[in-house]
Amino acid sequence: MEEAVVIFAFGPVHITATVVTTWGMLLVLGVCARLATRDLSTDAPGMLQTALEGAVLAVENAIEGLVAGRSALLLPFIGTLWLFVGVANLTGLVPGLHSPTGDLSTTAALAFLVFLSVHWFGIRAVGFKAYARHYLSPNPILLPFHLLGELSRTLALAVRLFGNIMSLEMAALLILLVAGLLVPVPILMLHIVEALVQAYIFGTLTLIYIAGGMEAQQEQSKEKE
């Protein structure tokens, strides 16, 4: 992994190229979201509104397939995560920029956010006491193994996305260096497909972890009753 490029610093706080790229990406997403949703209509929706509603409906169906009745609760987080990771993966296609998800610090932050969200939604589903009881079942001696499983899963989530995106960019660069500009379109298409696939996998794994936590705690709570 190459050393992070520091753009500027505030004392001990260093702002790297990855951070600046992420800020720019968030700004673009915010502007696009504002422009796309400012003229919504219930009577005669345009093509853009229809496409956006179709995307939201697809995310809702994906959530309902794993956690029935929880799409309204999980849609904002899962939808935003899918959108962010997908755009971040594709940012490397812009000349002079690298995908923020090709930096381990970004994927580690995303994985930590997923780690917190799993517990947050689990606690909201059954309450803190019932949720915490899971880590002591069926025997308190299993607590360290439960915690180790949570940490290893979070680490794997961060490393998987980082490794895939970094290797994708390196492979594209090596092929272009060898073949020159003779095959830019096929390489571009492969990059887009792989970037979207990795975003889908990351979001789906997050949804599976959240769904598993919520359902496990709910089942255990019913057994206690």
PDB file of C-alpha atoms in Angstrom:
ATOM      1  CA  MET A   1       0.000   0.000   0.000  1.00  0.00           C
ATOM      2  CA  GLU A   2       1.414   3.361  -1.069  1.00  0.00           C
ATOM      3  CA  GLU A   3       2.010   6.103   1.465  1.00  0.00           C
ATOM      4  CA  ALA A   4      -0.861   8.552   1.934  1.00  0.00           C
ATOM      5  CA  VAL A   5      -0.344  11.919   0.216  1.00  0.00           C
ATOM      6  CA  VAL A   6      -0.783  14.784   2.687  1.00  0.00           C
ATOM      7  CA  ILE A   7      -2.451  17.829   1.099  1.00  0.00           C
ATOM      8  CA  PHE A   8      -2.347  20.127   4.117  1.00  0.00           C
ATOM      9  CA  ALA A   9      -2.269  19.897   7.898  1.00  0.00           C
ATOM     10  CA  PHE A  10      -3.816  21.504  10.967  1.00  0.00           C
ATOM     11  CA  GLY A  11      -1.127  20.929  13.545  1.00  0.00           C
ATOM     12  CA  PRO A  12      -0.969  17.172  14.180  1.00  0.00           C
ATOM     13  CA  VAL A  13      -4.041  16.562  11.980  1.00  0.00           C
ATOM     14  CA  HIS A  14      -3.012  15.686   8.432  1.00  0.00           C
ATOM     15  CA  ILE A  15      -5.539  15.983   5.615  1.00  0.00           C
ATOM     16  CA  THR A  16      -4.680  13.414   2.953  1.00  0.00           C
ATOM     17  CA  ALA A  17      -5.682  13.185  -0.697  1.00  0.00           C
ATOM     18  CA  THR A  18      -8.180  10.475   0.250  1.00  0.00           C
ATOM     19  CA  VAL A  19      -9.950  12.810   2.673  1.00  0.00           C
ATOM     20  CA  VAL A  20     -10.070  15.655   0.137  1.00  0.00           C
ATOM     21  CA  THR A  21     -11.392  13.295  -2.539  1.00  0.00           C
ATOM     22  CA  THR A  22     -14.057  12.030  -0.149  1.00  0.00           C
ATOM     23  CA  TRP A  23     -15.103  15.595   0.710  1.00  0.00           C
ATOM     24  CA  GLY A  24     -15.398  16.426  -2.969  1.00  0.00           C
ATOM     25  CA  MET A  25     -17.390  13.258  -3.616  1.00  0.00           C
ATOM     26  CA  LEU A  26     -19.793  14.057  -0.765  1.00  0.00           C
ATOM     27  CA  LEU A  27     -20.244  17.591  -2.082  1.00  0.00           C
ATOM     28  CA  VAL A  28     -21.095  16.302  -5.559  1.00  0.00           C
ATOM     29  CA  LEU A  29     -23.508  13.726  -4.128  1.00  0.00           C
ATOM     30  CA  GLY A  30     -25.202  16.374  -2.014  1.00  0.00           C
ATOM     31  CA  VAL A  31     -25.655  18.745  -4.959  1.00  0.00           C
ATOM     32  CA  CYS A  32     -26.911  15.950  -7.213  1.00  0.00           C
ATOM     33  CA  ALA A  33     -29.368  14.769  -4.553  1.00  0.00           C
ATOM     34  CA  ARG A  34     -30.699  18.311  -4.112  1.00  0.00           C
ATOM     35  CA  LEU A  35     -31.127  18.856  -7.842  1.00  0.00           C
ATOM     36  CA  ALA A  36     -32.721  15.440  -8.396  1.00  0.00           C
ATOM     37  CA  THR A  37     -35.320  15.830  -5.645  1.00  0.00           C
ATOM     38  CA  ARG A  38     -36.295  19.490  -5.799  1.00  0.00           C
ATOM     39  CA  ASP A  39     -39.133  19.076  -8.337  1.00  0.00           C
ATOM     40  CA  LEU A  40     -40.752  15.801  -7.295  1.00  0.00           C
ATOM     41  CA  SER A  41     -44.290  15.231  -8.519  1.00  0.00           C
ATOM     42  CA  THR A  42     -46.993  12.754  -7.522  1.00  0.00           C
ATOM     43  CA  ASP A  43     -49.114  13.403 -10.602  1.00  0.00           C
ATOM     44  CA  ALA A  44     -46.680  13.230 -13.531  1.00  0.00           C
ATOM     45  CA  PRO A  45     -43.232  12.019 -12.432  1.00  0.00           C
ATOM     46  CA  GLY A  46     -40.461  12.513 -14.961  1.00  0.00           C
ATOM     47  CA  MET A  47     -37.920   9.964 -16.152  1.00  0.00           C
ATOM     48  CA  LEU A  48     -35.387  10.901 -13.485  1.00  0.00           C
ATOM     49  CA  GLN A  49     -37.927  10.645 -10.671  1.00  0.00           C
ATOM     50  CA  THR A  50     -39.157   7.316 -12.025  1.00  0.00           C
ATOM     51  CA  ALA A  51     -35.591   5.984 -12.118  1.00  0.00           C
ATOM     52  CA  LEU A  52     -34.907   7.171  -8.574  1.00  0.00           C
ATOM     53  CA  GLU A  53     -38.129   5.643  -7.280  1.00  0.00           C
ATOM     54  CA  GLY A  54     -37.210   2.377  -8.998  1.00  0.00           C
ATOM     55  CA  ALA A  55     -33.800   2.380  -7.300  1.00  0.00           C
ATOM     56  CA  VAL A  56     -35.351   3.056  -3.893  1.00  0.00           C
ATOM     57  CA  LEU A  57     -37.915   0.312  -4.467  1.00  0.00           C
ATOM     58  CA  ALA A  58     -35.142  -2.144  -5.385  1.00  0.00           C
ATOM     59  CA  VAL A  59     -33.320  -1.374  -2.126  1.00  0.00           C
ATOM     60  CA  GLU A  60     -36.565  -1.766  -0.174  1.00  0.00           C
ATOM     61  CA  ASN A  61     -37.187  -5.164  -1.772  1.00  0.00           C
ATOM     62  CA  ALA A  62     -33.648  -6.272  -0.951  1.00  0.00           C
ATOM     63  CA  ILE A  63     -34.154  -5.306   2.692  1.00  0.00           C
ATOM     64  CA  GLU A  64     -37.594  -6.917   2.869  1.00  0.00           C
ATOM     65  CA  GLY A  65     -36.109 -10.145   1.540  1.00  0.00           C
ATOM     66  CA  LEU A  66     -33.887 -10.410   4.615  1.00  0.00           C
ATOM     67  CA  VAL A  67     -35.707  -8.439   7.300  1.00  0.00           C
ATOM     68  CA  ALA A  68     -39.433  -8.368   6.607  1.00  0.00           C
ATOM     69  CA  GLY A  69     -41.173  -5.262   7.886  1.00  0.00           C
ATOM     70  CA  ARG A  70     -37.939  -3.372   8.601  1.00  0.00           C
ATOM     71  CA  SER A  71     -37.335  -1.625   5.262  1.00  0.00           C
ATOM     72  CA  ALA A  72     -38.481   1.783   6.559  1.00  0.00           C
ATOM     73  CA  LEU A  73     -35.985   1.538   9.437  1.00  0.00           C
ATOM     74  CA  LEU A  74     -33.007   0.238   7.458  1.00  0.00           C
ATOM     75  CA  LEU A  75     -33.493   1.952   4.089  1.00  0.00           C
ATOM     76  CA  PRO A  76     -31.753   5.263   4.951  1.00  0.00           C
ATOM     77  CA  PHE A  77     -28.610   3.559   6.237  1.00  0.00           C
ATOM     78  CA  ILE A  78     -28.350   0.692   3.733  1.00  0.00           C
ATOM     79  CA  GLY A  79     -29.286   2.880   0.765  1.00  0.00           C
ATOM     80  CA  THR A  80     -26.775   5.560   1.717  1.00  0.00           C
ATOM     81  CA  LEU A  81     -24.060   2.958   2.275  1.00  0.00           C
ATOM     82  CA  TRP A  82     -24.651   1.367  -1.119  1.00  0.00           C
ATOM     83  CA  LEU A  83     -24.598   4.759  -2.826  1.00  0.00           C
ATOM     84  CA  PHE A  84     -21.474   5.982  -1.039  1.00  0.00           C
ATOM     85  CA  VAL A  85     -19.426   2.827  -1.607  1.00  0.00           C
ATOM     86  CA  GLY A  86     -20.535   2.559  -5.236  1.00  0.00           C
ATOM     87  CA  VAL A  87     -19.567   6.151  -6.058  1.00  0.00           C
ATOM     88  CA  ALA A  88     -16.341   5.870  -4.053  1.00  0.00           C
ATOM     89  CA  ASN A  89     -15.356   2.756  -6.001  1.00  0.00           C
ATOM     90  CA  LEU A  90     -16.007   4.531  -9.311  1.00  0.00           C
ATOM     91  CA  THR A  91     -14.099   7.682  -8.356  1.00  0.00           C
ATOM     92  CA  GLY A  92     -10.879   6.043  -9.496  1.00  0.00           C
ATOM     93  CA  LEU A  93     -12.108   6.366 -13.076  1.00  0.00           C
ATOM     94  CA  VAL A  94     -11.693  10.147 -12.881  1.00  0.00           C
ATOM     95  CA  PRO A  95      -8.221  11.075 -14.209  1.00  0.00           C
ATOM     96  CA  GLY A  96      -5.902  12.104 -11.392  1.00  0.00           C
ATOM     97  CA  LEU A  97      -8.082  10.661  -8.629  1.00  0.00           C
ATOM     98  CA  HIS A  98      -7.964   7.422  -6.664  1.00  0.00           C
ATOM     99  CA  SER A  99     -10.932   5.617  -5.152  1.00  0.00           C
ATOM    100  CA  PRO A 100     -11.281   6.480  -1.443  1.00  0.00           C
ATOM    101  CA  THR A 101     -12.105   2.814  -0.861  1.00  0.00           C
ATOM    102  CA  GLY A 102      -8.648   1.943  -2.172  1.00  0.00           C
ATOM    103  CA  ASP A 103      -7.355   3.384   1.111  1.00  0.00           C
ATOM    104  CA  LEU A 104      -7.498   1.087   4.130  1.00  0.00           C
ATOM    105  CA  SER A 105      -8.372   3.986   6.436  1.00  0.00           C
ATOM    106  CA  THR A 106     -11.612   4.577   4.506  1.00  0.00           C
ATOM    107  CA  THR A 107     -12.686   0.949   4.438  1.00  0.00           C
ATOM    108  CA  ALA A 108     -11.773   0.568   8.121  1.00  0.00           C
ATOM    109  CA  ALA A 109     -13.992   3.565   8.947  1.00  0.00           C
ATOM    110  CA  LEU A 110     -16.842   2.062   6.900  1.00  0.00           C
ATOM    111  CA  ALA A 111     -16.421  -1.318   8.589  1.00  0.00           C
ATOM    112  CA  PHE A 112     -16.433   0.336  12.018  1.00  0.00           C
ATOM    113  CA  LEU A 113     -19.635   2.147  11.067  1.00  0.00           C
ATOM    114  CA  VAL A 114     -21.171  -1.189  10.094  1.00  0.00           C
ATOM    115  CA  PHE A 115     -19.987  -2.671  13.405  1.00  0.00           C
ATOM    116  CA  LEU A 116     -21.787   0.082  15.322  1.00  0.00           C
ATOM    117  CA  SER A 117     -24.907  -0.148  13.169  1.00  0.00           C
ATOM    118  CA  VAL A 118     -25.307  -3.887  13.816  1.00  0.00           C
ATOM    119  CA  HIS A 119     -25.477  -3.268  17.566  1.00  0.00           C
ATOM    120  CA  TRP A 120     -27.556  -0.114  17.212  1.00  0.00           C
ATOM    121  CA  PHE A 121     -30.292  -1.790  15.201  1.00  0.00           C
ATOM    122  CA  GLY A 122     -30.131  -4.890  17.385  1.00  0.00           C
ATOM    123  CA  ILE A 123     -30.641  -2.840  20.538  1.00  0.00           C
ATOM    124  CA  ARG A 124     -33.483  -0.905  18.915  1.00  0.00           C
ATOM    125  CA  ALA A 125     -35.162  -4.189  18.013  1.00  0.00           C
ATOM    126  CA  VAL A 126     -35.238  -5.838  21.459  1.00  0.00           C
ATOM    127  CA  GLY A 127     -33.716  -3.460  23.990  1.00  0.00           C
ATOM    128  CA  PHE A 128     -30.264  -3.312  25.550  1.00  0.00           C
ATOM    129  CA  LYS A 129     -30.656  -6.043  28.165  1.00  0.00           C
ATOM    130  CA  ALA A 130     -32.117  -8.614  25.800  1.00  0.00           C
ATOM    131  CA  TYR A 131     -29.473  -7.786  23.187  1.00  0.00           C
ATOM    132  CA  ALA A 132     -26.567  -8.032  25.638  1.00  0.00           C
ATOM    133  CA  ARG A 133     -27.888 -11.354  26.929  1.00  0.00           C
ATOM    134  CA  HIS A 134     -27.099 -12.937  23.580  1.00  0.00           C
ATOM    135  CA  TYR A 135     -23.359 -12.622  24.228  1.00  0.00           C
ATOM    136  CA  LEU A 136     -23.718 -14.624  27.413  1.00  0.00           C
ATOM    137  CA  SER A 137     -25.751 -17.442  25.872  1.00  0.00           C
ATOM    138  CA  PRO A 138     -25.789 -20.364  26.119  1.00  0.00           C
ATOM    139  CA  ASN A 139     -22.868 -19.987  28.546  1.00  0.00           C
ATOM    140  CA  PRO A 140     -21.012 -16.853  29.740  1.00  0.00           C
ATOM    141  CA  ILE A 141     -17.720 -18.560  28.912  1.00  0.00           C
ATOM    142  CA  LEU A 142     -18.527 -17.977  25.228  1.00  0.00           C
ATOM    143  CA  LEU A 143     -18.381 -14.182  25.624  1.00  0.00           C
ATOM    144  CA  PRO A 144     -14.747 -13.865  24.390  1.00  0.00           C
ATOM    145  CA  PHE A 145     -15.576 -15.979  21.321  1.00  0.00           C
ATOM    146  CA  HIS A 146     -18.592 -13.801  20.502  1.00  0.00           C
ATOM    147  CA  LEU A 147     -16.453 -10.679  20.771  1.00  0.00           C
ATOM    148  CA  LEU A 148     -13.672 -12.220  18.704  1.00  0.00           C
ATOM    149  CA  GLY A 149     -16.173 -13.124  16.015  1.00  0.00           C
ATOM    150  CA  GLU A 150     -17.465  -9.551  15.893  1.00  0.00           C
ATOM    151  CA  LEU A 151     -13.955  -8.115  15.580  1.00  0.00           C
ATOM    152  CA  SER A 152     -12.769 -10.596  12.955  1.00  0.00           C
ATOM    153  CA  ARG A 153     -15.907 -10.017  10.881  1.00  0.00           C
ATOM    154  CA  THR A 154     -15.352  -6.248  10.985  1.00  0.00           C
ATOM    155  CA  LEU A 155     -11.691  -6.625  10.028  1.00  0.00           C
ATOM    156  CA  ALA A 156     -12.558  -8.933   7.141  1.00  0.00           C
ATOM    157  CA  LEU A 157     -15.143  -6.467   5.850  1.00  0.00           C
ATOM    158  CA  ALA A 158     -12.580  -3.643   5.779  1.00  0.00           C
ATOM    159  CA  VAL A 159      -9.748  -5.654   4.250  1.00  0.00           C
ATOM    160  CA  ARG A 160     -11.955  -7.302   1.609  1.00  0.00           C
ATOM    161  CA  LEU A 161     -13.170  -4.029   0.106  1.00  0.00           C
ATOM    162  CA  PHE A 162      -9.758  -2.366   0.355  1.00  0.00           C
ATOM    163  CA  GLY A 163      -7.951  -5.288  -1.268  1.00  0.00           C
ATOM    164  CA  ASN A 164     -10.441  -5.654  -4.102  1.00  0.00           C
ATOM    165  CA  ILE A 165     -10.476  -1.977  -5.055  1.00  0.00           C
ATOM    166  CA  MET A 166      -6.718  -1.528  -4.721  1.00  0.00           C
ATOM    167  CA  SER A 167      -6.036  -4.608  -6.842  1.00  0.00           C
ATOM    168  CA  LEU A 168      -8.641  -3.466  -9.382  1.00  0.00           C
ATOM    169  CA  GLU A 169      -6.921  -0.117  -9.855  1.00  0.00           C
ATOM    170  CA  MET A 170      -3.472  -1.703 -10.012  1.00  0.00           C
ATOM    171  CA  ALA A 171      -4.607  -4.266 -12.585  1.00  0.00           C
ATOM    172  CA  ALA A 172      -6.188  -1.566 -14.751  1.00  0.00           C
ATOM    173  CA  LEU A 173      -3.009   0.530 -14.543  1.00  0.00           C
ATOM    174  CA  LEU A 174      -0.741  -2.396 -15.452  1.00  0.00           C
ATOM    175  CA  ILE A 175      -2.891  -3.381 -18.421  1.00  0.00           C
ATOM    176  CA  LEU A 176      -2.928   0.186 -19.729  1.00  0.00           C
ATOM    177  CA  LEU A 177       0.844   0.409 -19.328  1.00  0.00           C
ATOM    178  CA  VAL A 178       1.334  -2.797 -21.291  1.00  0.00           C
ATOM    179  CA  ALA A 179      -1.334  -2.308 -23.960  1.00  0.00           C
ATOM    180  CA  GLY A 180      -1.274   1.484 -24.098  1.00  0.00           C
ATOM    181  CA  LEU A 181      -4.546   3.074 -25.152  1.00  0.00           C
ATOM    182  CA  LEU A 182      -5.552   0.195 -27.434  1.00  0.00           C
ATOM    183  CA  VAL A 183      -8.026  -1.339 -24.989  1.00  0.00           C
ATOM    184  CA  PRO A 184      -9.371   1.511 -22.838  1.00  0.00           C
ATOM    185  CA  VAL A 185     -13.081   0.818 -23.347  1.00  0.00           C
ATOM    186  CA  PRO A 186     -13.105  -2.880 -22.273  1.00  0.00           C
ATOM    187  CA  ILE A 187     -10.927  -2.055 -19.259  1.00  0.00           C
ATOM    188  CA  LEU A 188     -13.234   0.835 -18.378  1.00  0.00           C
ATOM    189  CA  MET A 189     -16.312  -1.398 -18.569  1.00  0.00           C
ATOM    190  CA  LEU A 190     -14.700  -4.096 -16.439  1.00  0.00           C
ATOM    191  CA  HIS A 191     -13.709  -1.488 -13.869  1.00  0.00           C
ATOM    192  CA  ILE A 192     -17.260  -0.150 -13.673  1.00  0.00           C
ATOM    193  CA  VAL A 193     -18.799  -3.611 -13.327  1.00  0.00           C
ATOM    194  CA  GLU A 194     -16.321  -4.744 -10.676  1.00  0.00           C
ATOM    195  CA  ALA A 195     -16.673  -1.490  -8.716  1.00  0.00           C
ATOM    196  CA  LEU A 196     -20.452  -1.837  -8.627  1.00  0.00           C
ATOM    197  CA  VAL A 197     -20.232  -5.523  -7.711  1.00  0.00           C
ATOM    198  CA  GLN A 198     -17.933  -4.748  -4.770  1.00  0.00           C
ATOM    199  CA  ALA A 199     -20.309  -2.031  -3.563  1.00  0.00           C
ATOM    200  CA  TYR A 200     -23.210  -4.460  -3.793  1.00  0.00           C
ATOM    201  CA  ILE A 201     -21.299  -7.140  -1.865  1.00  0.00           C
ATOM    202  CA  PHE A 202     -20.305  -4.703   0.889  1.00  0.00           C
ATOM    203  CA  GLY A 203     -23.862  -3.419   1.302  1.00  0.00           C
ATOM    204  CA  THR A 204     -25.358  -6.899   1.167  1.00  0.00           C
ATOM    205  CA  LEU A 205     -22.973  -8.231   3.811  1.00  0.00           C
ATOM    206  CA  THR A 206     -23.868  -5.274   6.004  1.00  0.00           C
ATOM    207  CA  LEU A 207     -27.555  -6.027   5.555  1.00  0.00           C
ATOM    208  CA  ILE A 208     -26.983  -9.703   6.357  1.00  0.00           C
ATOM    209  CA  TYR A 209     -25.071  -8.843   9.544  1.00  0.00           C
ATOM    210  CA  ILE A 210     -27.781  -6.423  10.694  1.00  0.00           C
ATOM    211  CA  ALA A 211     -30.581  -8.834   9.800  1.00  0.00           C
ATOM    212  CA  GLY A 212     -28.830 -11.724  11.541  1.00  0.00           C
ATOM    213  CA  GLY A 213     -28.326  -9.685  14.687  1.00  0.00           C
ATOM    214  CA  MET A 214     -31.891  -8.409  14.810  1.00  0.00           C
ATOM    215  CA  GLU A 215     -33.486 -11.783  14.117  1.00  0.00           C
ATOM    216  CA  ALA A 216     -31.228 -13.657  16.538  1.00  0.00           C
ATOM    217  CA  GLN A 217     -32.029 -11.260  19.340  1.00  0.00           C
ATOM    218  CA  GLN A 218     -35.760 -11.331  18.570  1.00  0.00           C
ATOM    219  CA  GLU A 219     -35.833 -15.131  18.596  1.00  0.00           C
ATOM    220  CA  GLN A 220     -33.945 -15.265  21.872  1.00  0.00           C
ATOM    221  CA  SER A 221     -36.247 -12.658  23.404  1.00  0.00           C
ATOM    222  CA  LYS A 222     -39.288 -14.754  22.429  1.00  0.00           C
ATOM    223  CA  GLU A 223     -37.715 -17.871  23.958  1.00  0.00           C
ATOM    224  CA  LYS A 224     -37.176 -15.997  27.243  1.00  0.00           C
ATOM    225  CA  GLU A 225     -40.829 -15.033  27.250  1.00  0.00           C
TER     226      GLU A 225
END
